[in-house]
mmCIF file with all atom_site columns, C-alpha atoms in Angstrom:
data_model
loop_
_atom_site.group_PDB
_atom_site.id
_atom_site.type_symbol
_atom_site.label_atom_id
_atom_site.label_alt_id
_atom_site.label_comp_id
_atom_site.label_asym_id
_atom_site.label_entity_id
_atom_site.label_seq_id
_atom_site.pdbx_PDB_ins_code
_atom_site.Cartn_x
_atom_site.Cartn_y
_atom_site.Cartn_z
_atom_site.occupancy
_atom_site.B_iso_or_equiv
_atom_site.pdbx_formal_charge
_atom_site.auth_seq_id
_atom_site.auth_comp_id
_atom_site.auth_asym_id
_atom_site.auth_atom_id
_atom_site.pdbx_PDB_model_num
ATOM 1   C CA . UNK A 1 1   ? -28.406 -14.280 -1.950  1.00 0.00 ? 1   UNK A CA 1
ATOM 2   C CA . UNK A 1 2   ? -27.212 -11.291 -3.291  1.00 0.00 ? 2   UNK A CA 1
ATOM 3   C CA . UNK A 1 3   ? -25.979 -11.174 -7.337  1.00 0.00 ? 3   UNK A CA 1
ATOM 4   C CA . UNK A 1 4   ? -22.646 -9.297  -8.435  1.00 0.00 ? 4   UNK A CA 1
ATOM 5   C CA . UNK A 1 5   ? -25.036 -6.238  -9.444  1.00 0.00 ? 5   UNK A CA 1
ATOM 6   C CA . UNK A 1 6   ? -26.510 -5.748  -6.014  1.00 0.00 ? 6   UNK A CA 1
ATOM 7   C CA . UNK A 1 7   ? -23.271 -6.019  -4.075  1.00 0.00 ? 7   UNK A CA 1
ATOM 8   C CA . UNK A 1 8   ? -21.581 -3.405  -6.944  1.00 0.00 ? 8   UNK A CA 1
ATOM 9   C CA . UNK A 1 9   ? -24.750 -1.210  -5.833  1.00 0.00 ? 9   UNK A CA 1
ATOM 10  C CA . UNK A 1 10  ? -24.590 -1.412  -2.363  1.00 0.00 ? 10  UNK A CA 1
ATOM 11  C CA . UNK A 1 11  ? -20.660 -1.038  -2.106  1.00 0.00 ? 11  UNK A CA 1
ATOM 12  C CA . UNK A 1 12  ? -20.421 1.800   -4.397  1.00 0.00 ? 12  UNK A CA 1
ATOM 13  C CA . UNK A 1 13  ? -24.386 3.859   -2.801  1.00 0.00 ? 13  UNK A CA 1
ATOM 14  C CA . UNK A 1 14  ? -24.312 2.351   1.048   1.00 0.00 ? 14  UNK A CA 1
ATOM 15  C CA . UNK A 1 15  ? -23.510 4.562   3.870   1.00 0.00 ? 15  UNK A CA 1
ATOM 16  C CA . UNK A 1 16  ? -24.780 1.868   6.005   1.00 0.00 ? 16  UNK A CA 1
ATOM 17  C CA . UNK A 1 17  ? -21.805 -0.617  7.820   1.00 0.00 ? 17  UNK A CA 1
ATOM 18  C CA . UNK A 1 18  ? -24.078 -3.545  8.518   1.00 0.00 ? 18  UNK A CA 1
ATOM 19  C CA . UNK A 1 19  ? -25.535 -3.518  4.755   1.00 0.00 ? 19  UNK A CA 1
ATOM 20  C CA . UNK A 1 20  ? -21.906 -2.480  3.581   1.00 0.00 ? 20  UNK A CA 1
ATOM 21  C CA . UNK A 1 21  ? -20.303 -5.584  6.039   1.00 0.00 ? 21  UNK A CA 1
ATOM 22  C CA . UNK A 1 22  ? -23.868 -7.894  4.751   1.00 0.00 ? 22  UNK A CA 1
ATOM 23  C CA . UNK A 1 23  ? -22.516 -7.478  1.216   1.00 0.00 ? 23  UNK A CA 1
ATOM 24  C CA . UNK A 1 24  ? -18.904 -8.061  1.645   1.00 0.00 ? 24  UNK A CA 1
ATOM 25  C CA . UNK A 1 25  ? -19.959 -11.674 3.239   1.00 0.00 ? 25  UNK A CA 1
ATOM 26  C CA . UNK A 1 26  ? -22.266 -12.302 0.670   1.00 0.00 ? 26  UNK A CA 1
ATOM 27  C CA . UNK A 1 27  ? -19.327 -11.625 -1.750  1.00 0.00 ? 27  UNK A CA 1
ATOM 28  C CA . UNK A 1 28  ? -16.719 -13.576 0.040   1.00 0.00 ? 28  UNK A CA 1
ATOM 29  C CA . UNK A 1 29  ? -19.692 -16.421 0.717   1.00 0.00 ? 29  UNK A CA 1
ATOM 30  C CA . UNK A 1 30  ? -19.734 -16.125 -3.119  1.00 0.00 ? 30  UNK A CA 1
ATOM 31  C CA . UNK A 1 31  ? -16.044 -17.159 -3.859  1.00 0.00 ? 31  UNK A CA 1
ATOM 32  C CA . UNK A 1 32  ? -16.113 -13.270 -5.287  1.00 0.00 ? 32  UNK A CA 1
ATOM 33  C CA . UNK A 1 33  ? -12.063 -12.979 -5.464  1.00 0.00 ? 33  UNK A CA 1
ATOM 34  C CA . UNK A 1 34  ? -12.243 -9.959  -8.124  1.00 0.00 ? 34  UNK A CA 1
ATOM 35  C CA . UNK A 1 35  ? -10.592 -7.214  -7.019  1.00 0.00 ? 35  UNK A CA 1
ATOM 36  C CA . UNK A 1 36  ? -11.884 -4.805  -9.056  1.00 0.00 ? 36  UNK A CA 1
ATOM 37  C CA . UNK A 1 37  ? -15.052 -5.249  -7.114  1.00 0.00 ? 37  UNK A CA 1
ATOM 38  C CA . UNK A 1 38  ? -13.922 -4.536  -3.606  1.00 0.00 ? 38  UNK A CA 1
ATOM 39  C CA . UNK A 1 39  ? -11.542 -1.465  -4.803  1.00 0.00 ? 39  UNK A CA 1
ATOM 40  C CA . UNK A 1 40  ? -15.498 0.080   -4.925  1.00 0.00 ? 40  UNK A CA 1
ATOM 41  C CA . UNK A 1 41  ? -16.334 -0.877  -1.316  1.00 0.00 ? 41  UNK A CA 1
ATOM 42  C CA . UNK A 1 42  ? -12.555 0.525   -0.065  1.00 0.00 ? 42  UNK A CA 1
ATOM 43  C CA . UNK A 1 43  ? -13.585 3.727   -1.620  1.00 0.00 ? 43  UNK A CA 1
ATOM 44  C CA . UNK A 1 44  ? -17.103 4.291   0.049   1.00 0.00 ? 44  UNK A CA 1
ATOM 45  C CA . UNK A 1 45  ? -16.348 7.202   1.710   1.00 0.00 ? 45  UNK A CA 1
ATOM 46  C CA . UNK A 1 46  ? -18.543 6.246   4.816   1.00 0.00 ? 46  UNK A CA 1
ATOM 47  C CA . UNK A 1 47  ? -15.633 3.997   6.095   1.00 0.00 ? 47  UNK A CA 1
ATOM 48  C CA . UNK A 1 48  ? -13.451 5.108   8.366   1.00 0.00 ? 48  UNK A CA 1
ATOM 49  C CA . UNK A 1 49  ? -9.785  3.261   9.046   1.00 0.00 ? 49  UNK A CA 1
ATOM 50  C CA . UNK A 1 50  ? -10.488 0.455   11.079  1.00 0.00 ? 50  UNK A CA 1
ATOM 51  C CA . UNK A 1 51  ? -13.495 -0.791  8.912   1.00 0.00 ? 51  UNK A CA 1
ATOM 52  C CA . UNK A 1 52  ? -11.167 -0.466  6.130   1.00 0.00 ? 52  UNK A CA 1
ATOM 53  C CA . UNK A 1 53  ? -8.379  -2.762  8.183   1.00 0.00 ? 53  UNK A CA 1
ATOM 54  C CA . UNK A 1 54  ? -11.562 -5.243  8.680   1.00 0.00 ? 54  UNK A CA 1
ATOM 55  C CA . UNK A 1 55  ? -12.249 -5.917  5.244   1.00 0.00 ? 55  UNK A CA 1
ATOM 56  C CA . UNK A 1 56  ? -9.003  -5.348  4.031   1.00 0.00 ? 56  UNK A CA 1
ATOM 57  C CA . UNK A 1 57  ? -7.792  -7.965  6.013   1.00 0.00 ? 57  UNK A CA 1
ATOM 58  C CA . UNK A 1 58  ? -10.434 -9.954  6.138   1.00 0.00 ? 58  UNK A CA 1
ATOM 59  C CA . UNK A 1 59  ? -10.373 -9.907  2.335   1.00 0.00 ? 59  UNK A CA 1
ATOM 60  C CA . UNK A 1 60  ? -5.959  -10.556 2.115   1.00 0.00 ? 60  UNK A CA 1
ATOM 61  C CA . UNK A 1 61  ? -6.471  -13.552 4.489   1.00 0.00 ? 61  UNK A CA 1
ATOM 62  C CA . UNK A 1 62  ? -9.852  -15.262 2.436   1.00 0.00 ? 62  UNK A CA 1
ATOM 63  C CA . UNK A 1 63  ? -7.638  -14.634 -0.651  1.00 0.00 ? 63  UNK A CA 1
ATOM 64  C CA . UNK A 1 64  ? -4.159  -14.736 -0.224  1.00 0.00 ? 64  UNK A CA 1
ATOM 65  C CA . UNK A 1 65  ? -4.002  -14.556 -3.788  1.00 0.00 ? 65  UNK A CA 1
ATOM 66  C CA . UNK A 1 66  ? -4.666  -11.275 -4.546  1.00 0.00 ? 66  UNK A CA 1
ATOM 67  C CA . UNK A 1 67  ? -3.676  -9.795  -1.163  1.00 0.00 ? 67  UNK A CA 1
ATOM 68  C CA . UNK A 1 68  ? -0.563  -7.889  -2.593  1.00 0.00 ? 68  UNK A CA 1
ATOM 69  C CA . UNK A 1 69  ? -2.939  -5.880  -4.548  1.00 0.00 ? 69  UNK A CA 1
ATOM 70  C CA . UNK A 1 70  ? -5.647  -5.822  -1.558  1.00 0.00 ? 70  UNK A CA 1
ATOM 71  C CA . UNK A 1 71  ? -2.535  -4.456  0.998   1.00 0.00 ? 71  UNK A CA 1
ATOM 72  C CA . UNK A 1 72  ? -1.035  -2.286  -2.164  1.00 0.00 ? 72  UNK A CA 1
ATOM 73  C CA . UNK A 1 73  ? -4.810  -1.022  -2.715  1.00 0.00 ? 73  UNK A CA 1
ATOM 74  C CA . UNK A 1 74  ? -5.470  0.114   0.957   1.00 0.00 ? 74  UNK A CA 1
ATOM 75  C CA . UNK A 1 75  ? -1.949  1.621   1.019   1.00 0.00 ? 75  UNK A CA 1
ATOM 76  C CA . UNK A 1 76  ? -2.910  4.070   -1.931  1.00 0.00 ? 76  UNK A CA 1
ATOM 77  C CA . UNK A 1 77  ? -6.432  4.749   -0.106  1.00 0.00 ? 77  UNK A CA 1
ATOM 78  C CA . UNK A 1 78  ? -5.075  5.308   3.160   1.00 0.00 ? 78  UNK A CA 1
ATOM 79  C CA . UNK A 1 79  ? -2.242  7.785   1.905   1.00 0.00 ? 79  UNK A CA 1
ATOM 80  C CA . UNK A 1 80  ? -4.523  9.631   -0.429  1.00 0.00 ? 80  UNK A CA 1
ATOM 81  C CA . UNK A 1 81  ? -7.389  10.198  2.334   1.00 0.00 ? 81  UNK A CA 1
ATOM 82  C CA . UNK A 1 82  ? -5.680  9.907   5.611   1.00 0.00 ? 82  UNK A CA 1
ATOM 83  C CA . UNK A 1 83  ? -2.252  10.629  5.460   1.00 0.00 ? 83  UNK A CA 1
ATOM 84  C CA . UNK A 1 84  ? -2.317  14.106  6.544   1.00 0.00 ? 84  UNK A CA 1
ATOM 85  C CA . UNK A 1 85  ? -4.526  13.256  9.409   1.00 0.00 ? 85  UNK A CA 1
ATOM 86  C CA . UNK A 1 86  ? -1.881  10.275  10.793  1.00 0.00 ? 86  UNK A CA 1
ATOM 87  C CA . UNK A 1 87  ? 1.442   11.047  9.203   1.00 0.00 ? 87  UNK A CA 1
ATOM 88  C CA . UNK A 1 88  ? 1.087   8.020   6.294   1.00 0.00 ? 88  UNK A CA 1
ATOM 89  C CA . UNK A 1 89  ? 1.743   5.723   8.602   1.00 0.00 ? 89  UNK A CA 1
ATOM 90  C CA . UNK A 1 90  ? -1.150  3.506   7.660   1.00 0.00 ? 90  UNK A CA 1
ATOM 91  C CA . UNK A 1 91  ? 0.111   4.079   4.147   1.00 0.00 ? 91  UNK A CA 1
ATOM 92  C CA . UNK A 1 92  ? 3.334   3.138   5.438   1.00 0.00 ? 92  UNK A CA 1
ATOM 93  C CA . UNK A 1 93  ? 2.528   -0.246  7.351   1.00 0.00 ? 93  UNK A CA 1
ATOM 94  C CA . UNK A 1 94  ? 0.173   -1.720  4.186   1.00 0.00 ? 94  UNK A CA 1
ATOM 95  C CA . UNK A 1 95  ? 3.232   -0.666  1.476   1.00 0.00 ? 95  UNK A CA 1
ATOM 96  C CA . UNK A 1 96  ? 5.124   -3.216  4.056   1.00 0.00 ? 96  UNK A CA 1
ATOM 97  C CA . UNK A 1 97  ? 2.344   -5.545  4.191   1.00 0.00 ? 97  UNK A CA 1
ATOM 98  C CA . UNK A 1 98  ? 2.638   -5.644  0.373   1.00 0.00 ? 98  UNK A CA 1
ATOM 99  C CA . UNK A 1 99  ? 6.424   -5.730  0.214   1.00 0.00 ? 99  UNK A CA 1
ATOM 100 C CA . UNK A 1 100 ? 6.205   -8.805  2.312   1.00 0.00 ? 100 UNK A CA 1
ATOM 101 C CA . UNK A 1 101 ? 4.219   -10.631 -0.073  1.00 0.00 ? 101 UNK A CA 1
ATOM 102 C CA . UNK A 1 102 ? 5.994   -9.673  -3.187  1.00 0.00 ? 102 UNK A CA 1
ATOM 103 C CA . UNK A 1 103 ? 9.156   -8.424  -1.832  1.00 0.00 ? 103 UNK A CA 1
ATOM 104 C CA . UNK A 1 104 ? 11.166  -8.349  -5.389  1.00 0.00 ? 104 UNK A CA 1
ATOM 105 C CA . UNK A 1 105 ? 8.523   -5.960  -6.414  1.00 0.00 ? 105 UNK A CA 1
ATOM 106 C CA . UNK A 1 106 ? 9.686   -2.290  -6.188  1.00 0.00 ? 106 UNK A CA 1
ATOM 107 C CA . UNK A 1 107 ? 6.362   -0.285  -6.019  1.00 0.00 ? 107 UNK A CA 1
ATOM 108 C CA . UNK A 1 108 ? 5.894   -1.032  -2.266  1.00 0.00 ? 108 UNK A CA 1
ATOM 109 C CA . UNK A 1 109 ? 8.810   0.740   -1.517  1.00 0.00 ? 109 UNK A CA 1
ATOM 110 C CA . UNK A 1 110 ? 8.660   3.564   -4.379  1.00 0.00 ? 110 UNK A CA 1
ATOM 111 C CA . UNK A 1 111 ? 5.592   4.307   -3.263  1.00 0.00 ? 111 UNK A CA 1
ATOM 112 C CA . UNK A 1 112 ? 6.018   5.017   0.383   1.00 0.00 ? 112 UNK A CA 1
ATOM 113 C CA . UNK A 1 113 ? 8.583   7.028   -0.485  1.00 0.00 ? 113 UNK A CA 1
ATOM 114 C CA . UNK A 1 114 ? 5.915   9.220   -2.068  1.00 0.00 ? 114 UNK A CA 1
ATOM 115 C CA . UNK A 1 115 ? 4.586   10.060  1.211   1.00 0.00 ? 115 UNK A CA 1
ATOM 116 C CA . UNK A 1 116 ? 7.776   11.516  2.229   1.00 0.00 ? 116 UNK A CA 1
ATOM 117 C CA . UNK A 1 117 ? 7.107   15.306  3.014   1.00 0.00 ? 117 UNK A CA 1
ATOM 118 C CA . UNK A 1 118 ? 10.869  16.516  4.037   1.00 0.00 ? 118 UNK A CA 1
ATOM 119 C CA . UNK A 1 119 ? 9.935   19.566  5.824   1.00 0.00 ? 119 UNK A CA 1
ATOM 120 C CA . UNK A 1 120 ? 8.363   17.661  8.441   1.00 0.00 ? 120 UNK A CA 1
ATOM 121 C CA . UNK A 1 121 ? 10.338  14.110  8.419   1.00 0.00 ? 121 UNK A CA 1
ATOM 122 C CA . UNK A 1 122 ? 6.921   12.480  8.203   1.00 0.00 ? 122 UNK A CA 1
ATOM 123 C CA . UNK A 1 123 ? 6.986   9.244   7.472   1.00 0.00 ? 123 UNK A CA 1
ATOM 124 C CA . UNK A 1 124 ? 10.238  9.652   9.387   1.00 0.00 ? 124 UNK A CA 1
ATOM 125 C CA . UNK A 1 125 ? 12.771  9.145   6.732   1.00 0.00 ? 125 UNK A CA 1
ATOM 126 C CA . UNK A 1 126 ? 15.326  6.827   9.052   1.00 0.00 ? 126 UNK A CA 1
ATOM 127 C CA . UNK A 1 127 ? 11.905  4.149   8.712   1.00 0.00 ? 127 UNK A CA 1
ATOM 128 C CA . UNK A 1 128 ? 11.404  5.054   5.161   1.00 0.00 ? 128 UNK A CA 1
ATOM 129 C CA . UNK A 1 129 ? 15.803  4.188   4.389   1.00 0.00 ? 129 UNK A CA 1
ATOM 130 C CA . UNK A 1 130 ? 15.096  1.070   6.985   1.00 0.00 ? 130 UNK A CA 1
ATOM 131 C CA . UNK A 1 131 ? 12.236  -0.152  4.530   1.00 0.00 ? 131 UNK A CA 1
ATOM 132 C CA . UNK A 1 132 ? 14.281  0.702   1.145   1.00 0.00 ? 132 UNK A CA 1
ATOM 133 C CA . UNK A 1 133 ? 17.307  -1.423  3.013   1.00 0.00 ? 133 UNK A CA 1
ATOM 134 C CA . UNK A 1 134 ? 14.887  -4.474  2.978   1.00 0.00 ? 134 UNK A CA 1
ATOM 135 C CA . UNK A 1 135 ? 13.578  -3.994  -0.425  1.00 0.00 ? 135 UNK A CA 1
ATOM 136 C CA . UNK A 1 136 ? 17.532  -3.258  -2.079  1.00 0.00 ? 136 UNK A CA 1
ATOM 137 C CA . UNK A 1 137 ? 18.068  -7.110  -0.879  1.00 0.00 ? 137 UNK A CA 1
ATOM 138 C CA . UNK A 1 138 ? 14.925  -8.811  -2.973  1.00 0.00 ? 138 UNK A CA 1
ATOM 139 C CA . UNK A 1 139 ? 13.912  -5.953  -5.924  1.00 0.00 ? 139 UNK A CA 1
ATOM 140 C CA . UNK A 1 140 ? 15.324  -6.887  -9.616  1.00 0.00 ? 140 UNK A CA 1
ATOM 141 C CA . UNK A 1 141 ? 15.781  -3.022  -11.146 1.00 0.00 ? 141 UNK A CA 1
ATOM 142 C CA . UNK A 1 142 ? 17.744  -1.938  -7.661  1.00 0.00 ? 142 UNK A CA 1
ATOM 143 C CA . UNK A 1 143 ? 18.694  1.496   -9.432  1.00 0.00 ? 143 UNK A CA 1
ATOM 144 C CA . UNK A 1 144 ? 15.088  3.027   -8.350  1.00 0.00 ? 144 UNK A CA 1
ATOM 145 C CA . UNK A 1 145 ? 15.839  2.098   -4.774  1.00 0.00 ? 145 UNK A CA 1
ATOM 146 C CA . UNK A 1 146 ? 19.190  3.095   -4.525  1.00 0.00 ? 146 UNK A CA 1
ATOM 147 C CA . UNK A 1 147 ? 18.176  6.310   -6.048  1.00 0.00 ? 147 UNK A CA 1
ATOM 148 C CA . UNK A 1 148 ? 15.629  7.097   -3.531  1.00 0.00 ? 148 UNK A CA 1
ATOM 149 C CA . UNK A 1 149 ? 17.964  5.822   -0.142  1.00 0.00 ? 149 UNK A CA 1
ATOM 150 C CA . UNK A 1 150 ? 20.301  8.394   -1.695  1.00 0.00 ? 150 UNK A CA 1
ATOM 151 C CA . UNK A 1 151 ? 17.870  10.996  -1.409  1.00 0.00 ? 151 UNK A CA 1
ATOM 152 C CA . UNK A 1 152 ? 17.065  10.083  2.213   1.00 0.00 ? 152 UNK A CA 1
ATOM 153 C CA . UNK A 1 153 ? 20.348  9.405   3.237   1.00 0.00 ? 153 UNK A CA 1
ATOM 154 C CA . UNK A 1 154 ? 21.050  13.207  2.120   1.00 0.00 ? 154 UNK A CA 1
ATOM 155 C CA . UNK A 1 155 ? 17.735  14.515  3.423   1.00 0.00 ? 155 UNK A CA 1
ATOM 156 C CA . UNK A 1 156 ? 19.187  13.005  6.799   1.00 0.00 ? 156 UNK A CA 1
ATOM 157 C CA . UNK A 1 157 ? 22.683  14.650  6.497   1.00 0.00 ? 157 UNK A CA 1
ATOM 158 C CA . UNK A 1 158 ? 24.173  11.172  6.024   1.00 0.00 ? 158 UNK A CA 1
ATOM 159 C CA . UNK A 1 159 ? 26.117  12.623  2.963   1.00 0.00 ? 159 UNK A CA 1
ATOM 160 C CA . UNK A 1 160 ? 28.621  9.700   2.775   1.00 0.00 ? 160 UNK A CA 1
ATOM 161 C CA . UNK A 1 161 ? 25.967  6.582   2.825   1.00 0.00 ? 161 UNK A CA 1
ATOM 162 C CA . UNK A 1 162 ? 24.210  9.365   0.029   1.00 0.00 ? 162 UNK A CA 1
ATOM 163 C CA . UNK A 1 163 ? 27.242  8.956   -2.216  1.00 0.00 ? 163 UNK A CA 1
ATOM 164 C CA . UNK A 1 164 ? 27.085  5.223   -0.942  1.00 0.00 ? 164 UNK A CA 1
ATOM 165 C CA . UNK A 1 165 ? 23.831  4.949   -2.689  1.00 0.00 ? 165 UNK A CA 1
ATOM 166 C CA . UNK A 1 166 ? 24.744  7.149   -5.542  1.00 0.00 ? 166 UNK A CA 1
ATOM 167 C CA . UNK A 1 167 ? 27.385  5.199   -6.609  1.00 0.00 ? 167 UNK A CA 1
ATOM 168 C CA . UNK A 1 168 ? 24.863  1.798   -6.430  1.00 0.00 ? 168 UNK A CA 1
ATOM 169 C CA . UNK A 1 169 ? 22.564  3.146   -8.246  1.00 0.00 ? 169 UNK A CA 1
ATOM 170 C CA . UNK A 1 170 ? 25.332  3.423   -11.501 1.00 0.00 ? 170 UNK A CA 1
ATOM 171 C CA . UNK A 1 171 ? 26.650  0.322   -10.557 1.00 0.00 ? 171 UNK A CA 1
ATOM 172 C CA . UNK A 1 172 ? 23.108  -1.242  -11.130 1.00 0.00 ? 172 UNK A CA 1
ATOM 173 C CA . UNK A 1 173 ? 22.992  0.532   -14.813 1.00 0.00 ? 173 UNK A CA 1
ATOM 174 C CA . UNK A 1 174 ? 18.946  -0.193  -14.521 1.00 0.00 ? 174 UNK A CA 1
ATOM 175 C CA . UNK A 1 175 ? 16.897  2.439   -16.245 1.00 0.00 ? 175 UNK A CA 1
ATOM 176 C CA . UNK A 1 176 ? 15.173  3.817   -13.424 1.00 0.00 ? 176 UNK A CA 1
ATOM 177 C CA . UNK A 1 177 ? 11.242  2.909   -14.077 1.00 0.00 ? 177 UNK A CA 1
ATOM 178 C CA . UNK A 1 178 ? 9.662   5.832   -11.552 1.00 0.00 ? 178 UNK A CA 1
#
């Protein structure tokens, strides 16, 4: 059996998959629900996206209760490393992954709006105003949201549903928090 240490080692020095995947059992085996720990193994930078997805998911469904911050976690990763490679969509689909966990929480959808690059639509900003729709419904400080769907809606040339969203966002008197 492998101790805390030598899974910390081997997540944070392997370039190996079957030691890398070994370790993650061992950990999950373990009852091992700190996230901390497996933030190291999502940033070995041996692992390519669908090893990611494995123990991502693997990890969210073991531990439902940290797999906001698992989903939230692999979002960050995937639009830091990959996002110019496949337009943020990974980025995109684990901020919703998140969002549907927690969906009063407003980082999911603050976030993907991060990855928003204008000059190229990409994420395609009619999925990014379909996401912030979802999250307007559930989030508590709606002023951030309505902020950003303004920006969208005018990035879009949907000037009037802009102003919509303008006018929401002083209606909410929130102080925005991003």
């Amino acid at each position: 059996m492998l101790s805390r240490t030598e899974i910390r080692h081997i997540f944070n020095n392997s370039k190996n998959f079957n030691e890398l995947f070994d370790a993650f059992n061992a950990a999950l085996q373990q009852g091992i629900d700190d996230v901390e720990l497996y933030r190291i193994l999502f940033w070995n930078d041996s692992l390519g996206n669908d090893e990611l997805i494995l123990f991502g998911e693997k990890l969210a469904k073991e531990y439902r209760h940290i797999a906001y911050d698992v989903y939230m976690w692999l979002a960050n990763i995937f639009e830091v490393l990959y996002g110019k490679k496949d337009n943020y969509e990974l980025a995109l689909i684990y901020f919703q992954k998140a969002a549907a966990i927690k969906p009063e929480e407003s980082d999911p959808y603050l976030d993907a709006c991060d990855c928003y690059n204008p000059d190229l639509d990409i994420p395609p900003a009619k999925m990014l105003i379909e996401f912030l729709k979802i999250g307007f419904d559930f989030v508590n400080n709606k002023k951030n949201i309505a902020l950003r769907l303004a920006v969208l809606y005018q990035a879009t040339g949907e000037n009037d549903l802009a102003e919509y969203y303008r006018v929401k966002a002083d209606e909410a008197g929130d102080t925005p928090l991003k």
